[in-house]
Short mmCIF file of C-alpha atoms in Angstrom, two decimals:
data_model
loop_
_atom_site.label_atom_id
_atom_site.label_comp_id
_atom_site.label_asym_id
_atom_site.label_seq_id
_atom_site.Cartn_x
_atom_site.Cartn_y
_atom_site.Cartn_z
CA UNK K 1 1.02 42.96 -6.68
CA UNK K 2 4.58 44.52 -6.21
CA UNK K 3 6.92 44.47 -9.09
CA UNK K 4 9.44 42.13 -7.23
CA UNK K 5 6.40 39.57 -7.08
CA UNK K 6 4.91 40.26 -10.43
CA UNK K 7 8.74 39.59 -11.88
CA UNK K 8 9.15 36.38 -9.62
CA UNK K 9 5.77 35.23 -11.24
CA UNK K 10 6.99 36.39 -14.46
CA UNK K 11 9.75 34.13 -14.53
CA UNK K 12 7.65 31.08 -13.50
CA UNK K 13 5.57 31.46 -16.08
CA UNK K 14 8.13 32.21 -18.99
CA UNK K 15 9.98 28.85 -17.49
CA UNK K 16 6.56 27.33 -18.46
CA UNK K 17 5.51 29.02 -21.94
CA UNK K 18 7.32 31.31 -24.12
CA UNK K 19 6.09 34.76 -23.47
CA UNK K 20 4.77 36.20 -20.14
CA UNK K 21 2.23 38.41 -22.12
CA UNK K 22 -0.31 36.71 -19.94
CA UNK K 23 -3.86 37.71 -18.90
CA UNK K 24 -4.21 37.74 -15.24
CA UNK K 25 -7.47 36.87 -13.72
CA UNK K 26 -7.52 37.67 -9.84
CA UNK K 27 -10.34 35.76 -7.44
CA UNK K 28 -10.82 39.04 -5.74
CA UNK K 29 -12.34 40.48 -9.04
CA UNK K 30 -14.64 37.79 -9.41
CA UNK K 31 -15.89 37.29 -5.28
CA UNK K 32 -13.49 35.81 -3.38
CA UNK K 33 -12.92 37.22 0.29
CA UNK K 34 -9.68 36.84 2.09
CA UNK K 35 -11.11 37.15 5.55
CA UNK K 36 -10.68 33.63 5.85
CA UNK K 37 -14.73 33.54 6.87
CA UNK K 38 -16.95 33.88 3.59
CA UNK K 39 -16.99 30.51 1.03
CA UNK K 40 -14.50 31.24 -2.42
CA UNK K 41 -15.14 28.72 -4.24
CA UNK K 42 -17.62 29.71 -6.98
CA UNK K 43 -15.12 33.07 -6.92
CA UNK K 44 -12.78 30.27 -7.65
CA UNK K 45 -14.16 28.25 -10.44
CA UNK K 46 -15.69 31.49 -12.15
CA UNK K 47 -11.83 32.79 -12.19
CA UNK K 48 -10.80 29.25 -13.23
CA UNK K 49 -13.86 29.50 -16.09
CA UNK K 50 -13.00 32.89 -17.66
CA UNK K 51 -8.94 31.83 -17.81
CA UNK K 52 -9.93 28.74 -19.38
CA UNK K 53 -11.58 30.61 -22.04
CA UNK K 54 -8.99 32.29 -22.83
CA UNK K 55 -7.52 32.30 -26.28
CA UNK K 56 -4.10 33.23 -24.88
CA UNK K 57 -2.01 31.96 -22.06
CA UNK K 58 -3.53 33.19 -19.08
CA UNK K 59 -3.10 33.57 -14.71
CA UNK K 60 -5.37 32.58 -11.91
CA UNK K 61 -4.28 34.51 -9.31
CA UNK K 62 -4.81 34.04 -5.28
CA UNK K 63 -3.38 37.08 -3.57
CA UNK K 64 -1.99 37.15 -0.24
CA UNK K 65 -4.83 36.75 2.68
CA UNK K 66 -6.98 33.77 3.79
CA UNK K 67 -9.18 31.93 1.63
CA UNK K 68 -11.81 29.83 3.16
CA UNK K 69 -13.33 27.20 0.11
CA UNK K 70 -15.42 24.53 0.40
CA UNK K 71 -14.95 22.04 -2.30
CA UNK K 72 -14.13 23.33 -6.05
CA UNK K 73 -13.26 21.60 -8.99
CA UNK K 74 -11.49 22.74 -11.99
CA UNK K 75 -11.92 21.28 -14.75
CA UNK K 76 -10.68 21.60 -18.67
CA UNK K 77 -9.13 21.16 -21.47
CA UNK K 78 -8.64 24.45 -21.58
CA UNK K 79 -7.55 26.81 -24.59
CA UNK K 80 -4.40 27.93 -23.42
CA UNK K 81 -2.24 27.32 -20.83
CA UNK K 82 -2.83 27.98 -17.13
CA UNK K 83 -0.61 29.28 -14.70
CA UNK K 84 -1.99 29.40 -10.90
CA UNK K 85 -0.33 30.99 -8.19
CA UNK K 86 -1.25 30.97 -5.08
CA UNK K 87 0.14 33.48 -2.97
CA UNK K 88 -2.74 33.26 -0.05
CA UNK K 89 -3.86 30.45 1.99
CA UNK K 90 -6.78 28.36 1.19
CA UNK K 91 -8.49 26.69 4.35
CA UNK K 92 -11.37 24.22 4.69
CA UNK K 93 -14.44 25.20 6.47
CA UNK K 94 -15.09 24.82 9.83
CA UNK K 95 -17.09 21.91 9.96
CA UNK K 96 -16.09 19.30 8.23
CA UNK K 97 -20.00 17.79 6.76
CA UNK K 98 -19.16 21.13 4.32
CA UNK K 99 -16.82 19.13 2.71
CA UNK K 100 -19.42 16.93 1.52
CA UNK K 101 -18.87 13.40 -0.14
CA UNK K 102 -17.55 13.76 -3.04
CA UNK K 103 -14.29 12.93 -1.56
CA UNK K 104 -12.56 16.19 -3.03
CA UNK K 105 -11.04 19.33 -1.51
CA UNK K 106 -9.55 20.83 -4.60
CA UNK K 107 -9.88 18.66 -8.03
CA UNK K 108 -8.13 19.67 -11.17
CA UNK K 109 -9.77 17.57 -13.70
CA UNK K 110 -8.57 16.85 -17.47
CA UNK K 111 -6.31 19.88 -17.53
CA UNK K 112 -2.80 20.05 -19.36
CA UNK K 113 -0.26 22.81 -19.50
CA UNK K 114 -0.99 23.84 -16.32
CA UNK K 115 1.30 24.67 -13.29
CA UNK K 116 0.03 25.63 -9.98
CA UNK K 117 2.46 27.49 -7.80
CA UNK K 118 3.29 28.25 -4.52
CA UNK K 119 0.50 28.66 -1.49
CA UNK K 120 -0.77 26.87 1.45
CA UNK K 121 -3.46 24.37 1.70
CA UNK K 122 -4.63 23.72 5.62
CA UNK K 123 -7.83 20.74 5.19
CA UNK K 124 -8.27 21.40 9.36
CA UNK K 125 -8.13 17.74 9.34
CA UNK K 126 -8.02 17.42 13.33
CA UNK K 127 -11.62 17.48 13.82
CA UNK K 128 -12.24 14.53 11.62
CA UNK K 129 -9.38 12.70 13.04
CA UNK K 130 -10.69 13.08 16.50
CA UNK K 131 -14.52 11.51 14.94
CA UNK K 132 -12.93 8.53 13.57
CA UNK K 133 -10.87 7.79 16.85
CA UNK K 134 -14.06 8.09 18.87
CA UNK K 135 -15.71 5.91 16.66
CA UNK K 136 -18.49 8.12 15.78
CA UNK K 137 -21.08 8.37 12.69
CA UNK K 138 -17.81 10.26 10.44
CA UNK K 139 -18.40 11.45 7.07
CA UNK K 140 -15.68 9.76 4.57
CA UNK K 141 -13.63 12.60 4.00
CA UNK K 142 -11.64 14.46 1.52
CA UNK K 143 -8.19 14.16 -0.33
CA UNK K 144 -6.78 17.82 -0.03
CA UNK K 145 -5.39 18.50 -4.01
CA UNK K 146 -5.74 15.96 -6.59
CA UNK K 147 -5.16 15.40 -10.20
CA UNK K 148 -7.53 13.17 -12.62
CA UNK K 149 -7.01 12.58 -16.38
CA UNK K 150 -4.80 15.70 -17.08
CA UNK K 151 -1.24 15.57 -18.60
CA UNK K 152 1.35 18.51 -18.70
CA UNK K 153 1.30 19.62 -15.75
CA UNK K 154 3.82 20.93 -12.59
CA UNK K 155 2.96 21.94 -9.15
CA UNK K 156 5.85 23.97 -7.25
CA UNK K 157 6.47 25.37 -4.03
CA UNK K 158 3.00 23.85 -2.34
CA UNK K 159 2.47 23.13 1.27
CA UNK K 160 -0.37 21.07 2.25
CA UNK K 161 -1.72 21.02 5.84
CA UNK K 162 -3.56 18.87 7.80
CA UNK K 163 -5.44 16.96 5.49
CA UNK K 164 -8.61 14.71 6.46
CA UNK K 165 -7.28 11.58 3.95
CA UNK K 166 -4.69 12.06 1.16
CA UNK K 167 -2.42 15.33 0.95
CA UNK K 168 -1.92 14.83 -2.83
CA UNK K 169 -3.66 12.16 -5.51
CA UNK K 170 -3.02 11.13 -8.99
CA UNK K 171 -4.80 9.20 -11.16
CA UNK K 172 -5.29 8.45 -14.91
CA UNK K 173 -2.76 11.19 -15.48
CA UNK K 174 0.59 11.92 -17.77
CA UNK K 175 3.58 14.03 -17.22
CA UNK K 176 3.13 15.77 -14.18
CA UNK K 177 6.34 17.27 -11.69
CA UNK K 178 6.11 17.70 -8.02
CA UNK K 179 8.88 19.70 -6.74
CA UNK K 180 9.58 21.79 -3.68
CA UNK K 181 6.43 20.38 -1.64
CA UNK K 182 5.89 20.14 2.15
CA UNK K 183 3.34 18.09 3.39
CA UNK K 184 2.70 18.56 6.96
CA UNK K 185 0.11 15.86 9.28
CA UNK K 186 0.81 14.26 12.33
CA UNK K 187 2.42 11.16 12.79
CA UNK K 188 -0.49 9.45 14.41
CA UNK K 189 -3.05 11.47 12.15
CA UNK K 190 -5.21 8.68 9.99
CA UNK K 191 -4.59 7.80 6.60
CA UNK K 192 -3.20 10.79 5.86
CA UNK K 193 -0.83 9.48 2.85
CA UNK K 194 1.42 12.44 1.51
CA UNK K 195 1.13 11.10 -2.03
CA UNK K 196 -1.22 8.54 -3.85
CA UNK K 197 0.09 7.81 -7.71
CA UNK K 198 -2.86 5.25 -9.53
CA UNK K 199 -3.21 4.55 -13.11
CA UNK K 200 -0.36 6.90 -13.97
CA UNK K 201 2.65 7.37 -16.46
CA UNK K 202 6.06 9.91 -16.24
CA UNK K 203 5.10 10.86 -12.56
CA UNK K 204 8.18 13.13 -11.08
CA UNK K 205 8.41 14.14 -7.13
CA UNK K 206 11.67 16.32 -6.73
CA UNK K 207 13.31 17.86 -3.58
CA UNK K 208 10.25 17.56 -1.35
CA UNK K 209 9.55 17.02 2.35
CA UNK K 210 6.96 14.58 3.67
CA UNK K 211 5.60 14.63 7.20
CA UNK K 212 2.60 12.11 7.66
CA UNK K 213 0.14 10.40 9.37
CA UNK K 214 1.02 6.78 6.48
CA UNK K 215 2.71 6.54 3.18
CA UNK K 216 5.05 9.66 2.50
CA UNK K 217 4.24 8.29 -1.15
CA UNK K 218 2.35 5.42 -2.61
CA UNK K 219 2.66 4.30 -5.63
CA UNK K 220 -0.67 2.14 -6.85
CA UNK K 221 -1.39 -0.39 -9.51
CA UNK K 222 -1.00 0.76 -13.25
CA UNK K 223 1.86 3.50 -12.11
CA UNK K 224 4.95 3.35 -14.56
CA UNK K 225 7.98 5.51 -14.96
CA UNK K 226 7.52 7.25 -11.45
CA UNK K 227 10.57 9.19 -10.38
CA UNK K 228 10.93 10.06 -6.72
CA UNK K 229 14.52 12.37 -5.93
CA UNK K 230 15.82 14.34 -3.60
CA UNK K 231 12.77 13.41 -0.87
CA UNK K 232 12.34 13.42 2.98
CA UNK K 233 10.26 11.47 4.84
CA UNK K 234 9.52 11.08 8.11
CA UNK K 235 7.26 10.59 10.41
CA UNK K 236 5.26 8.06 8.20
CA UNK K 237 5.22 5.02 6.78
CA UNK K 238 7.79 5.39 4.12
CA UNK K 239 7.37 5.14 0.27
CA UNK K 240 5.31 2.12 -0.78
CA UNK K 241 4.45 0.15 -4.30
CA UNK K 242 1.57 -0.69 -3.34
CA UNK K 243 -0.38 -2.51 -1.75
CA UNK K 244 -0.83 -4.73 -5.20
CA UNK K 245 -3.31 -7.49 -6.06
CA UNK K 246 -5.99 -6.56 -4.24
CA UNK K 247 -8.60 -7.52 -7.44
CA UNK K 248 -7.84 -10.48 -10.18
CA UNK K 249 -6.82 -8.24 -13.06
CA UNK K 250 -5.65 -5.65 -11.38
CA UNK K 251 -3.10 -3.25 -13.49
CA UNK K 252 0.83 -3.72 -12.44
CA UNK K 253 3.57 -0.81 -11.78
CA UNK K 254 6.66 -1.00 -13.25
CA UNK K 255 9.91 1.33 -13.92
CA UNK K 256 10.09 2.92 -10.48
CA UNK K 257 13.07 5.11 -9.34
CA UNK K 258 13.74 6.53 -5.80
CA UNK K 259 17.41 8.04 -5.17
CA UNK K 260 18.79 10.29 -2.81
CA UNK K 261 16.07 10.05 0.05
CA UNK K 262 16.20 10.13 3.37
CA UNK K 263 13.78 8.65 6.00
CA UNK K 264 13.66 9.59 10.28
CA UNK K 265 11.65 7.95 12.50
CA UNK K 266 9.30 6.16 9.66
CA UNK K 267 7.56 2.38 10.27
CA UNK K 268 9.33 1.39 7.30
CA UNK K 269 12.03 3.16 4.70
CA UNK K 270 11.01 1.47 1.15
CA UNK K 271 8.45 -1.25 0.96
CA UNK K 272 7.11 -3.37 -1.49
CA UNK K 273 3.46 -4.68 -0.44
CA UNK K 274 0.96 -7.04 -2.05
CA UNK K 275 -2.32 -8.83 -0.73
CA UNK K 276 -2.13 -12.41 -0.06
CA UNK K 277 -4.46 -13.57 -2.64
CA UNK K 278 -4.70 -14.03 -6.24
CA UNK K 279 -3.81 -11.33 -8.96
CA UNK K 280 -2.51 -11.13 -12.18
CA UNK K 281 -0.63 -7.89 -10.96
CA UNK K 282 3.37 -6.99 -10.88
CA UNK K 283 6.02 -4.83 -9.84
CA UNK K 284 8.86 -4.83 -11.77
CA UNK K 285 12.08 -2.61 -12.75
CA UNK K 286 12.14 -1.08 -9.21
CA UNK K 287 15.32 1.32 -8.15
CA UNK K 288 15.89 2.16 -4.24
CA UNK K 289 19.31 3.91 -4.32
CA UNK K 290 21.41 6.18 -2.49
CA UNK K 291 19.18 6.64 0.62
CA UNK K 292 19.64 7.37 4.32
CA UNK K 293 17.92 5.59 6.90
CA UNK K 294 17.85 7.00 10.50
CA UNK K 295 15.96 4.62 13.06
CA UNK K 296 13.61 3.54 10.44
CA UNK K 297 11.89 0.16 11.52
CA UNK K 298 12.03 -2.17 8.52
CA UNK K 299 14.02 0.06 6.28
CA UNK K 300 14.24 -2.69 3.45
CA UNK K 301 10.89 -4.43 3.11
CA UNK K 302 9.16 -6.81 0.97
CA UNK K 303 5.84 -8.08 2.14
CA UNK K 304 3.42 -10.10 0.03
CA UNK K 305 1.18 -11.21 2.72
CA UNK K 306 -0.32 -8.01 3.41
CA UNK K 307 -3.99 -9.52 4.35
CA UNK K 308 -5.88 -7.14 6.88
CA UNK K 309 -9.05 -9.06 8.63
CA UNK K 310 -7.83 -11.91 7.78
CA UNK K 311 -10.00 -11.95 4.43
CA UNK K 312 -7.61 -13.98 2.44
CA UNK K 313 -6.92 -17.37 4.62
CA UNK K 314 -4.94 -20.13 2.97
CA UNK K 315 -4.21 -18.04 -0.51
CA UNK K 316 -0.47 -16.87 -1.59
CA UNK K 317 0.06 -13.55 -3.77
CA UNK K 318 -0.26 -13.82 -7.44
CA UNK K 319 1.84 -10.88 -7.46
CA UNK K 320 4.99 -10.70 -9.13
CA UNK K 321 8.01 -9.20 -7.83
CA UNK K 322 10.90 -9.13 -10.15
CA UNK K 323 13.89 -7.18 -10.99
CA UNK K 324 14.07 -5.22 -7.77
CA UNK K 325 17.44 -3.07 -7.14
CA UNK K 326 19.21 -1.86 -3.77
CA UNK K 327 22.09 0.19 -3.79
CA UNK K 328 23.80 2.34 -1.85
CA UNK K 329 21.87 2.25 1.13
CA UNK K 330 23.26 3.03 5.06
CA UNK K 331 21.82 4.33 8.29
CA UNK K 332 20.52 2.38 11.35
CA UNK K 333 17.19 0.23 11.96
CA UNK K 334 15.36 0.30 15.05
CA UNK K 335 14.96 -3.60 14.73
CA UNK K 336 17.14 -6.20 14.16
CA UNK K 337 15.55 -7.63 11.42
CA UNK K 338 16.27 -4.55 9.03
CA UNK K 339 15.87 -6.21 5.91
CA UNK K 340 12.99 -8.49 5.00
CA UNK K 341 11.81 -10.17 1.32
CA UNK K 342 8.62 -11.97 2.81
CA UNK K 343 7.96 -13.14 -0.63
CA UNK K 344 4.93 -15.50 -2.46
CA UNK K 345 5.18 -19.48 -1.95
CA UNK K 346 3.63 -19.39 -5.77
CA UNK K 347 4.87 -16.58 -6.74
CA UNK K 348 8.76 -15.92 -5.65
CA UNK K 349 10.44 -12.88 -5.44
CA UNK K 350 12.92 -12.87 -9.00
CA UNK K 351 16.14 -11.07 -9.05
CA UNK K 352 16.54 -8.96 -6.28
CA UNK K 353 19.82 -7.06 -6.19
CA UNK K 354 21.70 -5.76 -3.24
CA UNK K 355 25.50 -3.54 -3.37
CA UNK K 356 26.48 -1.56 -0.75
CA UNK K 357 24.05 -2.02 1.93
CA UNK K 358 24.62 -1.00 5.93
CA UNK K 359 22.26 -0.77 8.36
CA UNK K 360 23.25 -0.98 11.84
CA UNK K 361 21.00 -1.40 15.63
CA UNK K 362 22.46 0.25 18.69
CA UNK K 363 24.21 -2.64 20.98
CA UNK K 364 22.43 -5.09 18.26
CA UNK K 365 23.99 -7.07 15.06
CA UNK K 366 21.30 -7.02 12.08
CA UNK K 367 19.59 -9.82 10.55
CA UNK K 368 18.24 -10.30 6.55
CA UNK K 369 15.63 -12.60 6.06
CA UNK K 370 14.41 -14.31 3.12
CA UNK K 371 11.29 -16.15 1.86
CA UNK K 372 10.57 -17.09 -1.57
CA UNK K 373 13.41 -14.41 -2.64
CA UNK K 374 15.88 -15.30 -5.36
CA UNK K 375 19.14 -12.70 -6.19
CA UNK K 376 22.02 -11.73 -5.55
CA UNK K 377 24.63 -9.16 -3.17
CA UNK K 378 27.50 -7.50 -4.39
CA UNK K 379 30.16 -5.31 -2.91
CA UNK K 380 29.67 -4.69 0.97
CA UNK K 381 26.44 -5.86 1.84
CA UNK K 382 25.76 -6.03 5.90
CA UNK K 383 23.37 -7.22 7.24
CA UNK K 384 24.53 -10.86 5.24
CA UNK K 385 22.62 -11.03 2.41
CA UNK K 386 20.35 -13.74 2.90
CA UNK K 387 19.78 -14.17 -1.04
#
């Protein structure tokens, strides 16, 4: 490691402790082969083992080269805190029945004070796309990085390619900042969702680029205090809550911020989605503000009778939408209709804002529509608010 690099890392890691008197624990030492061929990942989790162990703050290291891995799993609490930095590329194997069905690339699993840094992750996801849209006997597949009961934790400077299902996925976690991602599939790639957040408090996503296949970012039921700034999306389906309500009890999200985003060429820009049955679920304290839209489809959406197969006839969303906040919004829709609250019949929509909305067609004046939506519009709203 040069002295430029080893100060760079250095610096990362003082930002996250107080010392940089850190024991350094490189894959090569322990088996891993950057010829992009031979399998890393017990190299990996023995690496991951020995820093966990470790009394003082400590650094798994991935040099430069190509790592192939099948799947590896990290798991704590660990003694100290962990920095890993990636410097290489880690790559799935060639066939994809290596990843197996656990439905994991690369799990970090009750870890805090941890921050993984920099790197490429490339799941070769094409093959498996190419199964599913021939219809064939597919395994499930894998999400490429994800994050399960830990707390503490930051992940900078990652690019994920290609992934067979989700790029990134939280769940049960606390305290956790994205920043300085890019997340690369497809636009007609499957289910490849840049970001899942379930079950998860004080969730941060900062000055990242998302380039998908569906969702740049989801956020699921019993998500709160999720901060999104700073992002671009596009292709994809735009940021989602939801889809909600799909179970009876089902946890609800709430305190939800997204500011300063821009979305290109995405099915929608921000959505709000719920099945059309019952559910004693919620979304509430929701912020879309200062955001571009450039020939987004539905850039402002509300839809609560998301219902796929047609496996909830005759029911209405027992979802409930409340306190929802636009601001600031511009760009142009792709259709006319460019904002639509598709509320519940027994459950309606409850104080939506709007102030200072514009979103234009080409050669086309806009439409709002409203069902089951109850608010208000300030300052310049266009389309007419139909609140």
């Amino acid at each position: 490691m040069d002295l430029l690099k080893a100060a760079c890392i250095c610096f990362i890691f003082s930002f996250f402790q107080s010392s940089c008197n850190a024991a350094s624990y490189n894959v090569v030492s322990f088996g891993a082969r950057p010829n992009g061929r031979t399998d890393s990942s017990q190299a990996f989790e023995r690496a991951w083992r020995a820093a966990c162990a470790s009394w003082s703050s400590s650094m798994v290291y991935i040099p430069r080269g190509v790592f192939m891995t099948k799947p590896v799993v990290f798991t704590g609490p660990c003694r100290s805190r962990i920095l890993f930095q990636i410097d290489g590329t880690l790559v799935a194997p060639p066939n994809y029945h290596d990843m197996g069905k656990s439905g994991f690339w690369i799990l970090f699993t009750k870890v805090s004070r941890l921050t993984v840094h920099g790197g490429t992750i490339d799941a070769k996801g094409a093959k498996l796309w190419a199964c599913r849209r021939r219809g064939s006997n597919c395994p499930p597949g894998v999400r490429s990085i994800s994050f399960m009961w830990s707390s503490n934790v930051v992940v900078s400077g990652l690019k994920s390619l290609y992934s067979e299902l989700i790029h990134v996925a939280i769940s049960q976690c606390n305290n956790i900042l994205f920043e300085h991602l890019n997340i690369i599939a497809p636009s007609r790639s499957p289910n490849t969702d840049g970001m899942v957040i379930q079950s998860s408090t004080g969730i941060t996503i900062k000055h990242s680029v998302f380039r998908t296949g569906d969702d740049c970012i989801a956020v699921g039921p019993g998500s709160k205090n999720i901060w999104m700034e700073n992002i671009a999306c596009g292709p994809g389906h735009g940021i989602s809550i939801g889809s909600l309500g799909n179970s009876l009890n089902e946890a609800g999200v709430q305190n939800v911020t997204v500011t300063n985003a821009v979305f290109t060429k995405t099915q929608n820009g921000v959505r709000i989605k719920s099945w059309a049955r019952d559910s004693k679920s919620y979304a509430t304290n929701v912020e879309f503000r200062n955001i571009i839209m450039r020939s987004v489809d539905n850039p402002i959406i509300i839809d609560q009778t998301y219902c796929p197969g047609n496996r909830c006839p005759r029911q209405t969303s027992g979802v409930e939408v409340s306190n929802v906040r636009y601001s600031n919004i511009k760009g142009s829709s792709t259709t006319v209709e460019a904002v639509k609250f598709e509320c519940s019949l027994s459950n309606p929509c409850r104080g939506i804002q709007m102030r200072n909305i514009r979103l234009v067609t080409p050669n086309r004046v806009t439409t709002s529509t409203c069902e089951n939506a109850h608010g208000w519009a300030s300052g310049h709203v266009f389309p007419r608010s139909c609140l």
